[in-house]
Amino acid sequence: MAKISSPTETERCIESLTAVFQKHAGRDGNNSKLSKAKFLILMNTELGAFTKNQKDPGVLDRLMKKLDLDSDGQLDFQEFLNLIGSLAIACHDSFIKSTSPQK
Amino acid sequence: MAKISSPTETERCIESLTAVFQKHAGRDGNNSKLSKAKFLILMNTELGAFTKNQKDPGVLDRLMKKLDLDSDGQLDFQEFLNLIGSLAIACHDSFIKSTSPQK
């Protein structure tokens, strides 16, 4: 039997991101997709640091359209992961920029 | 000035995944890519729950090859995010399976 040890921070984060999607997707009984309404709630409650700096109310509408690759009006888990990936890339780029020597 | 509030769990996880990549990529001064050696250290220290169940020593070699989309022998941040995404999908699928009614 495999030894069970505490999950690492990275493992915990993977589980946590999965759980956030499931929590919000499950609000209406369809736990495999996020409708637009559920996407807006998720953005405002879980990613408030991103949404509250947006002055333009159309930003979330356009973001939803961009993420919804198969245009079914909902986000599946892979489409949600693309959102998380984009935010992580923005976070990473800002770190790289801040640590690069100034020319 | 925007009000500064504590990050949510989701925001913290995005930062944490970014920091893990930077910590390991930065080991040799090139903080934008993970060499194979750095990838192996990352997998064993941060994703031990995944690696310790692997009996086949070739699994990590093949995983590295599969993730390294541009075949430069290193993983950039996007390629690392694809790894995190695959693990999250495995985690999500196992949850969906466990909650689906048995036929």
PDB file of C-alpha atoms in Angstrom:
ATOM      1  CA  MET A   1       0.000   0.000   0.000  1.00  0.00           C
ATOM      2  CA  ALA A   2       1.277   3.482  -0.877  1.00  0.00           C
ATOM      3  CA  LYS A   3       2.263   5.651   2.068  1.00  0.00           C
ATOM      4  CA  ILE A   4      -0.175   8.526   2.474  1.00  0.00           C
ATOM      5  CA  SER A   5       1.469  11.864   3.231  1.00  0.00           C
ATOM      6  CA  SER A   6       0.142  15.425   3.343  1.00  0.00           C
ATOM      7  CA  PRO A   7      -0.353  16.987  -0.074  1.00  0.00           C
ATOM      8  CA  THR A   8       2.163  19.619  -1.117  1.00  0.00           C
ATOM      9  CA  GLU A   9       1.073  23.221  -1.721  1.00  0.00           C
ATOM     10  CA  THR A  10       1.075  22.551  -5.498  1.00  0.00           C
ATOM     11  CA  GLU A  11      -1.109  19.461  -5.134  1.00  0.00           C
ATOM     12  CA  ARG A  12      -3.469  21.356  -2.840  1.00  0.00           C
ATOM     13  CA  CYS A  13      -3.776  24.161  -5.399  1.00  0.00           C
ATOM     14  CA  ILE A  14      -4.644  21.751  -8.214  1.00  0.00           C
ATOM     15  CA  GLU A  15      -7.377  20.264  -6.018  1.00  0.00           C
ATOM     16  CA  SER A  16      -8.562  23.696  -4.956  1.00  0.00           C
ATOM     17  CA  LEU A  17      -8.928  25.021  -8.523  1.00  0.00           C
ATOM     18  CA  THR A  18     -10.846  21.871  -9.432  1.00  0.00           C
ATOM     19  CA  ALA A  19     -13.107  22.294  -6.388  1.00  0.00           C
ATOM     20  CA  VAL A  20     -13.838  25.954  -7.228  1.00  0.00           C
ATOM     21  CA  PHE A  21     -15.033  24.979 -10.700  1.00  0.00           C
ATOM     22  CA  GLN A  22     -17.166  22.167  -9.307  1.00  0.00           C
ATOM     23  CA  LYS A  23     -18.669  24.392  -6.613  1.00  0.00           C
ATOM     24  CA  HIS A  24     -19.777  27.017  -9.123  1.00  0.00           C
ATOM     25  CA  ALA A  25     -20.669  24.655 -11.976  1.00  0.00           C
ATOM     26  CA  GLY A  26     -22.786  22.587  -9.568  1.00  0.00           C
ATOM     27  CA  ARG A  27     -25.049  25.495  -8.598  1.00  0.00           C
ATOM     28  CA  ASP A  28     -27.785  24.441 -10.999  1.00  0.00           C
ATOM     29  CA  GLY A  29     -27.337  20.674 -10.982  1.00  0.00           C
ATOM     30  CA  ASN A  30     -25.196  20.577 -14.160  1.00  0.00           C
ATOM     31  CA  ASN A  31     -21.814  20.148 -12.532  1.00  0.00           C
ATOM     32  CA  SER A  32     -19.803  19.844 -15.740  1.00  0.00           C
ATOM     33  CA  LYS A  33     -20.325  23.366 -17.170  1.00  0.00           C
ATOM     34  CA  LEU A  34     -20.408  27.014 -16.098  1.00  0.00           C
ATOM     35  CA  SER A  35     -23.255  29.034 -17.568  1.00  0.00           C
ATOM     36  CA  LYS A  36     -22.681  32.745 -18.119  1.00  0.00           C
ATOM     37  CA  ALA A  37     -24.512  33.581 -14.866  1.00  0.00           C
ATOM     38  CA  LYS A  38     -22.343  31.104 -12.936  1.00  0.00           C
ATOM     39  CA  PHE A  39     -19.207  32.414 -14.640  1.00  0.00           C
ATOM     40  CA  LEU A  40     -20.040  35.973 -13.510  1.00  0.00           C
ATOM     41  CA  ILE A  41     -20.583  34.827  -9.906  1.00  0.00           C
ATOM     42  CA  LEU A  42     -17.292  32.877  -9.990  1.00  0.00           C
ATOM     43  CA  MET A  43     -15.378  35.880 -11.346  1.00  0.00           C
ATOM     44  CA  ASN A  44     -16.813  38.255  -8.760  1.00  0.00           C
ATOM     45  CA  THR A  45     -16.409  35.988  -5.749  1.00  0.00           C
ATOM     46  CA  GLU A  46     -13.205  34.067  -6.526  1.00  0.00           C
ATOM     47  CA  LEU A  47     -11.285  36.454  -8.770  1.00  0.00           C
ATOM     48  CA  GLY A  48     -12.354  39.805  -7.347  1.00  0.00           C
ATOM     49  CA  ALA A  49      -8.816  41.203  -7.566  1.00  0.00           C
ATOM     50  CA  PHE A  50      -9.127  40.879 -11.335  1.00  0.00           C
ATOM     51  CA  THR A  51     -12.736  42.069 -11.739  1.00  0.00           C
ATOM     52  CA  LYS A  52     -12.728  45.021  -9.387  1.00  0.00           C
ATOM     53  CA  ASN A  53     -10.020  46.812 -11.359  1.00  0.00           C
ATOM     54  CA  GLN A  54     -12.150  46.643 -14.510  1.00  0.00           C
ATOM     55  CA  LYS A  55     -13.970  49.889 -15.170  1.00  0.00           C
ATOM     56  CA  ASP A  56     -15.519  48.595 -18.406  1.00  0.00           C
ATOM     57  CA  PRO A  57     -18.661  46.504 -17.735  1.00  0.00           C
ATOM     58  CA  GLY A  58     -18.212  44.742 -21.111  1.00  0.00           C
ATOM     59  CA  VAL A  59     -14.913  43.140 -20.102  1.00  0.00           C
ATOM     60  CA  LEU A  60     -16.467  40.039 -18.534  1.00  0.00           C
ATOM     61  CA  ASP A  61     -18.853  39.603 -21.487  1.00  0.00           C
ATOM     62  CA  ARG A  62     -15.953  39.670 -23.923  1.00  0.00           C
ATOM     63  CA  LEU A  63     -13.838  37.416 -21.695  1.00  0.00           C
ATOM     64  CA  MET A  64     -16.645  34.825 -21.563  1.00  0.00           C
ATOM     65  CA  LYS A  65     -16.961  34.895 -25.380  1.00  0.00           C
ATOM     66  CA  LYS A  66     -13.205  34.519 -25.815  1.00  0.00           C
ATOM     67  CA  LEU A  67     -12.987  31.599 -23.368  1.00  0.00           C
ATOM     68  CA  ASP A  68     -16.034  29.800 -24.800  1.00  0.00           C
ATOM     69  CA  LEU A  69     -14.094  28.081 -27.589  1.00  0.00           C
ATOM     70  CA  ASP A  70     -16.951  25.863 -28.750  1.00  0.00           C
ATOM     71  CA  SER A  71     -19.481  28.751 -28.506  1.00  0.00           C
ATOM     72  CA  ASP A  72     -22.048  26.741 -26.577  1.00  0.00           C
ATOM     73  CA  GLY A  73     -22.673  29.652 -24.184  1.00  0.00           C
ATOM     74  CA  GLN A  74     -21.068  27.738 -21.301  1.00  0.00           C
ATOM     75  CA  LEU A  75     -17.547  27.031 -20.066  1.00  0.00           C
ATOM     76  CA  ASP A  76     -16.408  23.467 -19.583  1.00  0.00           C
ATOM     77  CA  PHE A  77     -13.502  22.591 -17.284  1.00  0.00           C
ATOM     78  CA  GLN A  78     -10.852  22.894 -20.012  1.00  0.00           C
ATOM     79  CA  GLU A  79     -12.172  26.359 -20.955  1.00  0.00           C
ATOM     80  CA  PHE A  80     -12.048  27.353 -17.272  1.00  0.00           C
ATOM     81  CA  LEU A  81      -8.438  26.105 -17.071  1.00  0.00           C
ATOM     82  CA  ASN A  82      -7.571  28.378 -20.012  1.00  0.00           C
ATOM     83  CA  LEU A  83      -8.809  31.313 -17.904  1.00  0.00           C
ATOM     84  CA  ILE A  84      -6.647  30.249 -14.946  1.00  0.00           C
ATOM     85  CA  GLY A  85      -3.712  29.780 -17.333  1.00  0.00           C
ATOM     86  CA  SER A  86      -4.128  33.283 -18.790  1.00  0.00           C
ATOM     87  CA  LEU A  87      -4.175  34.822 -15.318  1.00  0.00           C
ATOM     88  CA  ALA A  88      -1.108  32.792 -14.304  1.00  0.00           C
ATOM     89  CA  ILE A  89       0.737  33.954 -17.436  1.00  0.00           C
ATOM     90  CA  ALA A  90      -0.105  37.588 -16.622  1.00  0.00           C
ATOM     91  CA  CYS A  91       1.191  37.017 -13.078  1.00  0.00           C
ATOM     92  CA  HIS A  92       4.368  35.306 -14.383  1.00  0.00           C
ATOM     93  CA  ASP A  93       5.029  38.020 -17.003  1.00  0.00           C
ATOM     94  CA  SER A  94       4.703  40.739 -14.413  1.00  0.00           C
ATOM     95  CA  PHE A  95       7.240  38.904 -12.197  1.00  0.00           C
ATOM     96  CA  ILE A  96       9.701  38.435 -15.090  1.00  0.00           C
ATOM     97  CA  LYS A  97       9.344  42.119 -16.011  1.00  0.00           C
ATOM     98  CA  SER A  98       9.910  43.243 -12.425  1.00  0.00           C
ATOM     99  CA  THR A  99      13.097  41.165 -12.092  1.00  0.00           C
ATOM    100  CA  SER A 100      14.615  41.971 -15.515  1.00  0.00           C
ATOM    101  CA  PRO A 101      17.464  44.475 -15.482  1.00  0.00           C
ATOM    102  CA  GLN A 102      16.272  47.915 -16.652  1.00  0.00           C
ATOM    103  CA  LYS A 103      17.808  49.021 -19.957  1.00  0.00           C
TER     104      LYS A 103
ATOM    105  CA  MET B   1      -6.981  54.069  -5.123  1.00  0.00           C
ATOM    106  CA  ALA B   2      -8.302  50.513  -5.256  1.00  0.00           C
ATOM    107  CA  LYS B   3      -9.130  48.953  -1.920  1.00  0.00           C
ATOM    108  CA  ILE B   4      -6.651  46.208  -1.091  1.00  0.00           C
ATOM    109  CA  SER B   5      -8.251  43.095   0.353  1.00  0.00           C
ATOM    110  CA  SER B   6      -6.892  39.639   1.106  1.00  0.00           C
ATOM    111  CA  PRO B   7      -6.545  37.424  -1.951  1.00  0.00           C
ATOM    112  CA  THR B   8      -9.088  34.639  -2.344  1.00  0.00           C
ATOM    113  CA  GLU B   9      -8.017  30.992  -2.276  1.00  0.00           C
ATOM    114  CA  THR B  10      -8.198  30.895  -6.106  1.00  0.00           C
ATOM    115  CA  GLU B  11      -6.008  33.985  -6.465  1.00  0.00           C
ATOM    116  CA  ARG B  12      -3.534  32.566  -3.966  1.00  0.00           C
ATOM    117  CA  CYS B  13      -3.351  29.303  -5.925  1.00  0.00           C
ATOM    118  CA  ILE B  14      -2.627  31.113  -9.199  1.00  0.00           C
ATOM    119  CA  GLU B  15       0.206  32.982  -7.480  1.00  0.00           C
ATOM    120  CA  SER B  16       1.460  29.830  -5.809  1.00  0.00           C
ATOM    121  CA  LEU B  17       1.653  27.826  -9.070  1.00  0.00           C
ATOM    122  CA  THR B  18       3.519  30.722 -10.674  1.00  0.00           C
ATOM    123  CA  ALA B  19       5.920  30.906  -7.725  1.00  0.00           C
ATOM    124  CA  VAL B  20       6.626  27.149  -7.850  1.00  0.00           C
ATOM    125  CA  PHE B  21       7.646  27.405 -11.494  1.00  0.00           C
ATOM    126  CA  GLN B  22       9.844  30.428 -10.795  1.00  0.00           C
ATOM    127  CA  LYS B  23      11.475  28.777  -7.778  1.00  0.00           C
ATOM    128  CA  HIS B  24      12.478  25.692  -9.769  1.00  0.00           C
ATOM    129  CA  ALA B  25      13.232  27.441 -13.065  1.00  0.00           C
ATOM    130  CA  GLY B  26      15.416  29.950 -11.204  1.00  0.00           C
ATOM    131  CA  ARG B  27      17.739  27.274  -9.773  1.00  0.00           C
ATOM    132  CA  ASP B  28      20.332  27.797 -12.498  1.00  0.00           C
ATOM    133  CA  GLY B  29      19.883  31.494 -13.212  1.00  0.00           C
ATOM    134  CA  ASN B  30      17.599  30.980 -16.238  1.00  0.00           C
ATOM    135  CA  ASN B  31      14.282  31.740 -14.571  1.00  0.00           C
ATOM    136  CA  SER B  32      12.137  31.401 -17.666  1.00  0.00           C
ATOM    137  CA  LYS B  33      12.623  27.681 -18.404  1.00  0.00           C
ATOM    138  CA  LEU B  34      12.769  24.316 -16.647  1.00  0.00           C
ATOM    139  CA  SER B  35      15.548  22.033 -17.824  1.00  0.00           C
ATOM    140  CA  LYS B  36      14.967  18.290 -17.583  1.00  0.00           C
ATOM    141  CA  ALA B  37      16.951  18.113 -14.321  1.00  0.00           C
ATOM    142  CA  LYS B  38      14.864  20.930 -12.816  1.00  0.00           C
ATOM    143  CA  PHE B  39      11.654  19.315 -14.073  1.00  0.00           C
ATOM    144  CA  LEU B  40      12.564  16.051 -12.305  1.00  0.00           C
ATOM    145  CA  ILE B  41      13.265  17.895  -9.032  1.00  0.00           C
ATOM    146  CA  LEU B  42       9.974  19.796  -9.338  1.00  0.00           C
ATOM    147  CA  MET B  43       8.005  16.593  -9.986  1.00  0.00           C
ATOM    148  CA  ASN B  44       9.573  14.768  -7.047  1.00  0.00           C
ATOM    149  CA  THR B  45       9.299  17.590  -4.527  1.00  0.00           C
ATOM    150  CA  GLU B  46       6.062  19.326  -5.519  1.00  0.00           C
ATOM    151  CA  LEU B  47       4.061  16.558  -7.158  1.00  0.00           C
ATOM    152  CA  GLY B  48       5.199  13.552  -5.163  1.00  0.00           C
ATOM    153  CA  ALA B  49       1.660  12.162  -4.940  1.00  0.00           C
ATOM    154  CA  PHE B  50       1.808  11.726  -8.704  1.00  0.00           C
ATOM    155  CA  THR B  51       5.371  10.458  -9.043  1.00  0.00           C
ATOM    156  CA  LYS B  52       5.495   8.031  -6.143  1.00  0.00           C
ATOM    157  CA  ASN B  53       2.717   5.905  -7.600  1.00  0.00           C
ATOM    158  CA  GLN B  54       4.694   5.442 -10.811  1.00  0.00           C
ATOM    159  CA  LYS B  55       6.471   2.104 -10.915  1.00  0.00           C
ATOM    160  CA  ASP B  56       7.889   2.734 -14.400  1.00  0.00           C
ATOM    161  CA  PRO B  57      11.061   4.888 -14.300  1.00  0.00           C
ATOM    162  CA  GLY B  58      10.447   5.940 -17.927  1.00  0.00           C
ATOM    163  CA  VAL B  59       7.174   7.739 -17.100  1.00  0.00           C
ATOM    164  CA  LEU B  60       8.796  11.081 -16.251  1.00  0.00           C
ATOM    165  CA  ASP B  61      11.034  10.922 -19.344  1.00  0.00           C
ATOM    166  CA  ARG B  62       8.017  10.376 -21.577  1.00  0.00           C
ATOM    167  CA  LEU B  63       5.999  13.042 -19.743  1.00  0.00           C
ATOM    168  CA  MET B  64       8.776  15.594 -20.255  1.00  0.00           C
ATOM    169  CA  LYS B  65       8.912  14.758 -24.003  1.00  0.00           C
ATOM    170  CA  LYS B  66       5.134  15.058 -24.311  1.00  0.00           C
ATOM    171  CA  LEU B  67       5.015  18.427 -22.488  1.00  0.00           C
ATOM    172  CA  ASP B  68       7.974  19.885 -24.396  1.00  0.00           C
ATOM    173  CA  LEU B  69       5.896  21.023 -27.380  1.00  0.00           C
ATOM    174  CA  ASP B  70       8.695  22.956 -29.093  1.00  0.00           C
ATOM    175  CA  SER B  71      11.228  20.148 -28.404  1.00  0.00           C
ATOM    176  CA  ASP B  72      13.889  22.495 -27.035  1.00  0.00           C
ATOM    177  CA  GLY B  73      14.647  20.117 -24.144  1.00  0.00           C
ATOM    178  CA  GLN B  74      13.171  22.558 -21.634  1.00  0.00           C
ATOM    179  CA  LEU B  75       9.717  23.517 -20.386  1.00  0.00           C
ATOM    180  CA  ASP B  76       8.575  27.118 -20.563  1.00  0.00           C
ATOM    181  CA  PHE B  77       5.790  28.447 -18.354  1.00  0.00           C
ATOM    182  CA  GLN B  78       3.007  27.613 -20.833  1.00  0.00           C
ATOM    183  CA  GLU B  79       4.292  24.040 -21.137  1.00  0.00           C
ATOM    184  CA  PHE B  80       4.360  23.784 -17.319  1.00  0.00           C
ATOM    185  CA  LEU B  81       0.749  25.054 -17.195  1.00  0.00           C
ATOM    186  CA  ASN B  82      -0.238  22.266 -19.583  1.00  0.00           C
ATOM    187  CA  LEU B  83       1.115  19.804 -17.002  1.00  0.00           C
ATOM    188  CA  ILE B  84      -0.899  21.432 -14.200  1.00  0.00           C
ATOM    189  CA  GLY B  85      -3.959  21.430 -16.488  1.00  0.00           C
ATOM    190  CA  SER B  86      -3.602  17.712 -17.244  1.00  0.00           C
ATOM    191  CA  LEU B  87      -3.370  16.891 -13.547  1.00  0.00           C
ATOM    192  CA  ALA B  88      -6.395  19.098 -12.796  1.00  0.00           C
ATOM    193  CA  ILE B  89      -8.387  17.343 -15.542  1.00  0.00           C
ATOM    194  CA  ALA B  90      -7.488  13.944 -14.072  1.00  0.00           C
ATOM    195  CA  CYS B  91      -8.612  15.223 -10.646  1.00  0.00           C
ATOM    196  CA  HIS B  92     -11.854  16.656 -12.111  1.00  0.00           C
ATOM    197  CA  ASP B  93     -12.646  13.471 -14.089  1.00  0.00           C
ATOM    198  CA  SER B  94     -12.182  11.335 -11.041  1.00  0.00           C
ATOM    199  CA  PHE B  95     -14.605  13.584  -9.104  1.00  0.00           C
ATOM    200  CA  ILE B  96     -17.216  13.482 -11.908  1.00  0.00           C
ATOM    201  CA  LYS B  97     -16.885   9.691 -12.085  1.00  0.00           C
ATOM    202  CA  SER B  98     -17.281   9.309  -8.330  1.00  0.00           C
ATOM    203  CA  THR B  99     -20.462  11.424  -8.268  1.00  0.00           C
ATOM    204  CA  SER B 100     -22.126   9.980 -11.396  1.00  0.00           C
ATOM    205  CA  PRO B 101     -24.960   7.540 -10.773  1.00  0.00           C
ATOM    206  CA  GLN B 102     -23.806   3.941 -11.329  1.00  0.00           C
ATOM    207  CA  LYS B 103     -25.502   2.228 -14.268  1.00  0.00           C
TER     208      LYS B 103
END
